[in-house]
CSV table of C-alpha atoms in Angstrom, one decimal:
chain,number,residue,atom,x,y,z
A,176,MET,CA,-1.4,15.0,14.4
A,177,LYS,CA,-4.0,12.8,12.6
A,178,GLU,CA,-2.8,9.3,11.7
A,179,ARG,CA,-4.4,6.6,9.7
A,180,PRO,CA,-3.2,3.0,8.7
A,181,ILE,CA,-2.3,2.0,5.2
A,182,ILE,CA,-1.3,-1.5,4.0
A,183,PHE,CA,1.7,-2.3,1.8
A,184,ASN,CA,2.9,-5.7,0.6
A,185,SER,CA,6.5,-6.7,1.2
A,186,GLU,CA,7.9,-5.5,-2.1
A,187,MET,CA,6.4,-2.0,-1.6
A,188,VAL,CA,7.6,-1.9,2.0
A,189,ARG,CA,11.1,-2.5,0.7
A,190,ALA,CA,10.6,0.2,-1.9
A,191,VAL,CA,9.6,2.7,0.8
A,192,LEU,CA,12.5,1.8,3.0
A,193,GLU,CA,14.9,2.1,0.1
A,194,GLY,CA,13.5,5.5,-0.8
A,195,ARG,CA,12.2,4.3,-4.2
A,196,LYS,CA,8.5,4.7,-3.4
A,197,THR,CA,7.0,8.1,-2.8
A,198,GLN,CA,3.5,7.6,-4.3
A,199,THR,CA,0.7,5.1,-4.0
A,200,ARG,CA,-2.5,4.7,-6.0
A,201,ARG,CA,-5.7,3.4,-4.5
A,202,VAL,CA,-9.1,2.8,-6.2
A,203,ILE,CA,-11.8,5.2,-5.2
A,204,VAL,CA,-14.8,3.8,-3.5
A,205,PRO,CA,-17.8,5.7,-2.1
A,206,SER,CA,-17.3,6.7,1.5
A,207,MET,CA,-21.0,6.7,2.5
A,208,ARG,CA,-22.7,3.5,3.6
A,209,THR,CA,-25.6,3.6,1.2
A,210,ALA,CA,-27.0,1.1,-1.3
A,211,ASP,CA,-25.6,3.3,-4.1
A,212,THR,CA,-22.0,2.4,-4.8
A,213,GLN,CA,-21.5,4.7,-7.8
A,214,PHE,CA,-19.9,8.1,-7.9
A,215,GLU,CA,-19.3,11.0,-10.4
A,216,LEU,CA,-16.3,13.1,-11.0
A,217,HIS,CA,-16.8,16.9,-11.0
A,218,GLN,CA,-14.0,19.0,-12.5
A,219,GLN,CA,-13.0,21.9,-10.2
A,220,ALA,CA,-12.0,25.5,-11.2
A,221,ASP,CA,-8.3,24.6,-11.0
A,222,GLY,CA,-8.7,21.6,-13.4
A,223,SER,CA,-8.5,19.0,-10.7
A,224,TRP,CA,-11.2,16.3,-10.2
A,225,MET,CA,-13.5,15.9,-7.1
A,226,PRO,CA,-15.3,12.6,-6.7
A,227,MET,CA,-18.9,13.1,-5.6
A,228,HIS,CA,-21.6,10.6,-4.5
A,229,THR,CA,-24.3,10.1,-7.1
A,230,PHE,CA,-27.7,11.6,-6.7
A,231,ASN,CA,-29.6,9.8,-4.0
A,232,GLU,CA,-31.1,10.7,-0.7
A,233,GLY,CA,-27.8,10.3,1.1
A,234,SER,CA,-25.8,12.4,-1.4
A,235,PHE,CA,-26.7,15.7,0.1
A,236,ASP,CA,-25.9,17.4,3.4
A,237,LYS,CA,-28.4,19.5,5.4
A,238,SER,CA,-27.8,22.5,3.3
A,239,GLY,CA,-28.6,20.6,0.1
A,240,SER,CA,-25.0,20.5,-1.1
A,241,GLU,CA,-23.6,17.3,-2.6
A,242,ARG,CA,-21.3,15.3,-0.4
A,243,PRO,CA,-17.8,14.8,-1.8
A,244,ILE,CA,-16.1,11.4,-1.4
A,245,LYS,CA,-13.4,11.9,1.2
A,246,CYS,CA,-10.0,10.3,0.7
A,247,PRO,CA,-9.9,7.5,3.3
A,248,PHE,CA,-6.2,8.1,3.9
A,249,GLY,CA,-6.6,11.8,4.8
A,250,ALA,CA,-5.3,15.1,3.4
A,251,VAL,CA,-1.9,16.9,3.2
A,252,GLY,CA,-0.2,16.8,6.5
A,253,TYR,CA,-1.9,13.6,7.7
A,254,ARG,CA,0.4,10.8,8.7
A,255,LEU,CA,0.1,7.2,7.6
A,256,TRP,CA,1.5,4.3,9.6
A,257,VAL,CA,2.3,1.3,7.5
A,258,ARG,CA,0.8,-2.1,8.1
A,259,GLU,CA,2.8,-5.1,6.8
A,260,ASN,CA,3.0,-8.8,7.4
A,261,PHE,CA,4.9,-9.6,10.6
A,262,PHE,CA,5.9,-12.3,13.1
A,263,GLU,CA,5.0,-11.6,16.7
A,264,HIS,CA,6.7,-13.2,19.7
A,265,GLY,CA,5.0,-14.2,22.9
A,266,HIS,CA,3.5,-17.2,24.8
A,267,TRP,CA,0.3,-19.1,25.0
A,268,GLU,CA,-1.8,-19.2,28.2
A,269,GLY,CA,-4.6,-21.7,28.6
A,270,GLY,CA,-5.1,-25.2,27.3
A,271,GLY,CA,-3.5,-25.3,23.9
A,272,TYR,CA,-2.8,-23.4,20.7
A,273,ASP,CA,-6.5,-23.1,19.7
A,274,PRO,CA,-7.7,-19.6,20.3
A,275,GLU,CA,-11.0,-21.1,21.6
A,276,ASP,CA,-9.0,-22.9,24.4
A,277,SER,CA,-6.2,-20.4,25.1
A,278,TYR,CA,-5.0,-17.0,24.3
A,279,PHE,CA,-1.7,-15.5,23.0
A,280,VAL,CA,0.2,-13.0,25.2
A,281,SER,CA,2.6,-10.8,23.2
A,282,ASP,CA,5.8,-9.5,24.5
A,283,LYS,CA,5.9,-7.0,21.6
A,284,GLN,CA,8.9,-8.4,19.8
A,285,VAL,CA,8.4,-8.4,16.1
A,286,LEU,CA,10.1,-9.6,12.9
A,287,TYR,CA,9.3,-8.5,9.3
A,288,PRO,CA,9.2,-10.9,6.3
A,289,ALA,CA,9.9,-7.9,4.1
A,290,ASP,CA,13.5,-8.0,5.5
A,291,GLY,CA,13.9,-11.6,4.3
A,292,VAL,CA,13.3,-13.0,7.8
A,293,LYS,CA,11.7,-16.4,8.1
A,294,ARG,CA,9.4,-17.5,10.9
A,295,PRO,CA,11.6,-19.2,13.6
A,296,THR,CA,10.9,-23.0,13.4
A,297,GLN,CA,11.7,-23.8,17.1
A,298,ARG,CA,8.5,-23.0,18.9
A,299,THR,CA,7.1,-23.9,22.3
A,300,ARG,CA,4.1,-22.6,24.2
A,301,GLU,CA,6.4,-20.5,26.2
A,302,ASP,CA,8.5,-19.3,23.3
A,303,PHE,CA,6.3,-18.8,20.3
A,304,TRP,CA,6.5,-16.8,17.1
A,305,ARG,CA,3.1,-16.5,15.3
A,306,SER,CA,2.6,-15.3,11.8
A,307,ARG,CA,0.3,-12.2,11.5
A,308,PRO,CA,-1.2,-10.7,8.3
A,309,SER,CA,-0.8,-6.9,7.7
A,310,ILE,CA,-4.5,-6.2,8.4
A,311,HIS,CA,-3.9,-7.3,12.0
A,312,MET,CA,-0.8,-5.2,12.7
A,313,PRO,CA,-1.3,-2.9,15.7
A,314,ARG,CA,0.1,0.6,15.7
A,315,TRP,CA,2.9,-0.2,18.1
A,316,ALA,CA,4.3,-2.9,15.7
A,317,SER,CA,4.5,-0.5,12.8
A,318,ARG,CA,8.1,0.7,11.9
A,319,ILE,CA,7.2,3.1,9.0
A,320,THR,CA,5.4,6.4,9.3
A,321,LEU,CA,4.7,8.5,6.2
A,322,GLU,CA,3.4,12.1,5.9
A,323,ILE,CA,1.1,12.9,3.0
A,324,THR,CA,2.4,15.7,0.8
A,325,GLY,CA,-0.2,15.6,-1.9
A,326,VAL,CA,-3.6,14.1,-2.8
A,327,ARG,CA,-5.3,14.2,-6.2
A,328,VAL,CA,-7.7,12.2,-8.3
A,329,GLU,CA,-7.0,10.8,-11.8
A,330,ARG,CA,-7.6,7.8,-14.1
A,331,LEU,CA,-5.2,4.9,-13.4
A,332,ASN,CA,-4.0,4.9,-17.1
A,333,SER,CA,-3.2,8.6,-16.9
A,334,ILE,CA,0.0,8.0,-14.9
A,335,ASN,CA,3.1,9.6,-16.5
A,336,GLU,CA,6.6,8.1,-16.5
A,337,HIS,CA,7.9,10.1,-13.6
A,338,ASP,CA,5.0,9.0,-11.4
A,339,ALA,CA,5.3,5.4,-12.5
A,340,ILE,CA,8.9,5.3,-11.3
A,341,ALA,CA,7.8,7.0,-8.0
A,342,GLU,CA,5.5,4.1,-7.4
A,343,GLY,CA,8.6,2.1,-6.4
A,344,LEU,CA,10.3,0.9,-9.7
A,345,SER,CA,14.0,0.5,-10.0
A,346,GLU,CA,16.0,1.6,-13.1
A,347,ILE,CA,18.8,-0.7,-14.2
A,348,SER,CA,21.1,-1.0,-17.2
A,349,LYS,CA,23.3,-4.0,-18.1
A,350,ASP,CA,25.2,-2.2,-20.8
A,351,GLY,CA,25.2,1.4,-19.7
A,352,SER,CA,23.0,2.5,-22.6
A,353,THR,CA,19.7,0.6,-22.4
A,354,TYR,CA,17.7,1.0,-19.2
A,355,LYS,CA,14.8,-1.1,-18.0
A,356,TYR,CA,12.4,-0.7,-15.1
A,357,GLY,CA,11.0,-3.3,-12.7
A,358,ILE,CA,11.0,-4.6,-9.1
A,359,PRO,CA,14.4,-5.9,-7.9
A,360,ASP,CA,15.2,-8.6,-5.4
A,361,ARG,CA,16.5,-7.6,-2.0
A,362,ASP,CA,20.0,-7.3,-3.3
A,363,GLY,CA,18.8,-4.5,-5.7
A,364,LEU,CA,19.2,-6.7,-8.9
A,365,PRO,CA,16.7,-8.5,-11.1
A,366,GLY,CA,15.9,-12.0,-9.9
A,367,THR,CA,13.4,-14.3,-8.2
A,368,ASP,CA,15.0,-15.0,-4.9
A,369,ASP,CA,12.2,-13.2,-3.1
A,370,CYS,CA,9.7,-10.7,-4.6
A,371,GLY,CA,11.8,-9.5,-7.6
A,372,TRP,CA,11.2,-9.9,-11.3
A,373,PRO,CA,13.5,-11.8,-13.6
A,374,TRP,CA,15.3,-9.5,-16.1
A,375,HIS,CA,13.2,-10.6,-19.1
A,376,GLU,CA,10.1,-9.2,-17.3
A,377,TRP,CA,11.6,-5.8,-16.8
A,378,SER,CA,10.5,-3.1,-19.4
A,379,ARG,CA,12.1,-0.2,-21.1
A,380,TYR,CA,9.0,1.8,-20.4
A,381,PRO,CA,8.1,2.8,-16.8
A,382,ILE,CA,4.4,2.8,-17.4
A,383,THR,CA,4.4,-0.7,-18.8
A,384,ALA,CA,6.4,-1.9,-15.8
A,385,TYR,CA,4.0,-0.1,-13.5
A,386,SER,CA,1.0,-1.8,-15.2
A,387,LYS,CA,2.6,-5.1,-14.5
A,388,LEU,CA,3.1,-4.2,-10.9
A,389,TRP,CA,-0.5,-3.0,-10.6
A,390,GLN,CA,-1.9,-6.2,-12.1
A,391,SER,CA,0.3,-8.3,-9.8
A,392,ILE,CA,-1.6,-6.8,-6.9
A,393,TYR,CA,-5.1,-6.2,-8.2
A,394,GLY,CA,-5.5,-8.8,-11.0
A,395,GLU,CA,-5.0,-9.1,-14.7
A,396,GLU,CA,-8.1,-7.2,-15.8
A,397,SER,CA,-7.5,-4.3,-13.3
A,398,TRP,CA,-5.3,-2.2,-15.5
A,399,GLN,CA,-7.6,-2.4,-18.5
A,400,ALA,CA,-10.6,-1.4,-16.3
A,401,ASN,CA,-8.8,2.0,-15.8
A,402,PRO,CA,-10.5,3.0,-12.6
A,403,TRP,CA,-10.4,6.4,-11.0
A,404,VAL,CA,-7.8,6.4,-8.2
A,405,TRP,CA,-6.6,8.4,-5.3
A,406,VAL,CA,-3.0,9.5,-6.0
A,407,ILE,CA,-1.3,9.9,-2.6
A,408,GLU,CA,2.2,11.4,-2.5
A,409,PHE,CA,4.2,11.1,0.7
A,410,LYS,CA,7.5,11.4,2.4
A,411,ARG,CA,8.9,9.1,5.1
A,412,VAL,CA,9.0,10.5,8.6
A,413,GLU,CA,12.5,9.6,9.9
A,414,GLY,CA,13.0,8.2,13.4
A,415,GLN,CA,9.6,6.5,13.5
């Protein structure tokens, strides 16, 4: 079984754990290490799109065929192990806390900020919790494994309402008739206690809510840029 890592922030980790998130979109970048960073989209017979490297010396294989850009997360059936921010327990050996003078020995106990856990404040060299960014999470520390069920290519702004909700939005109504979409706090309600949105920032339109979510991660101009993205559909592998 082929596995690859994928990074999610805390609010998206919660959405996966709560079953709200079954899709993720990632901007397409060329997969070949050449000076050319551009690519073209070729429409296939079934109507889908295939990203291809632009015409340069490295764009062709030995048979003269153009090289497609491969999805960095794999294909249907691949598994993804989620990297998230975490706290790691262990002790320091050597002369101090500086990595140049000592080194950290992990005992493989971990805590996850996405669960609302704070870094323990009582710390000694023999009993130490260090804060670790998601990019440094090793495989053994990951608690979430996903299986890819679909991969396709589309423009970011082409997302429909169903898929916008599948990106991790919650649907809530205060009066039973008008529903709004957004990211809830850990209690499932609008608010700002952790990563949630206040009620006035929720939208009646899923796509509008998703555009806010996207911009919160990638910047204010990122939605308007309307990049080509990988659309990765997945299901959680239980017991992982």
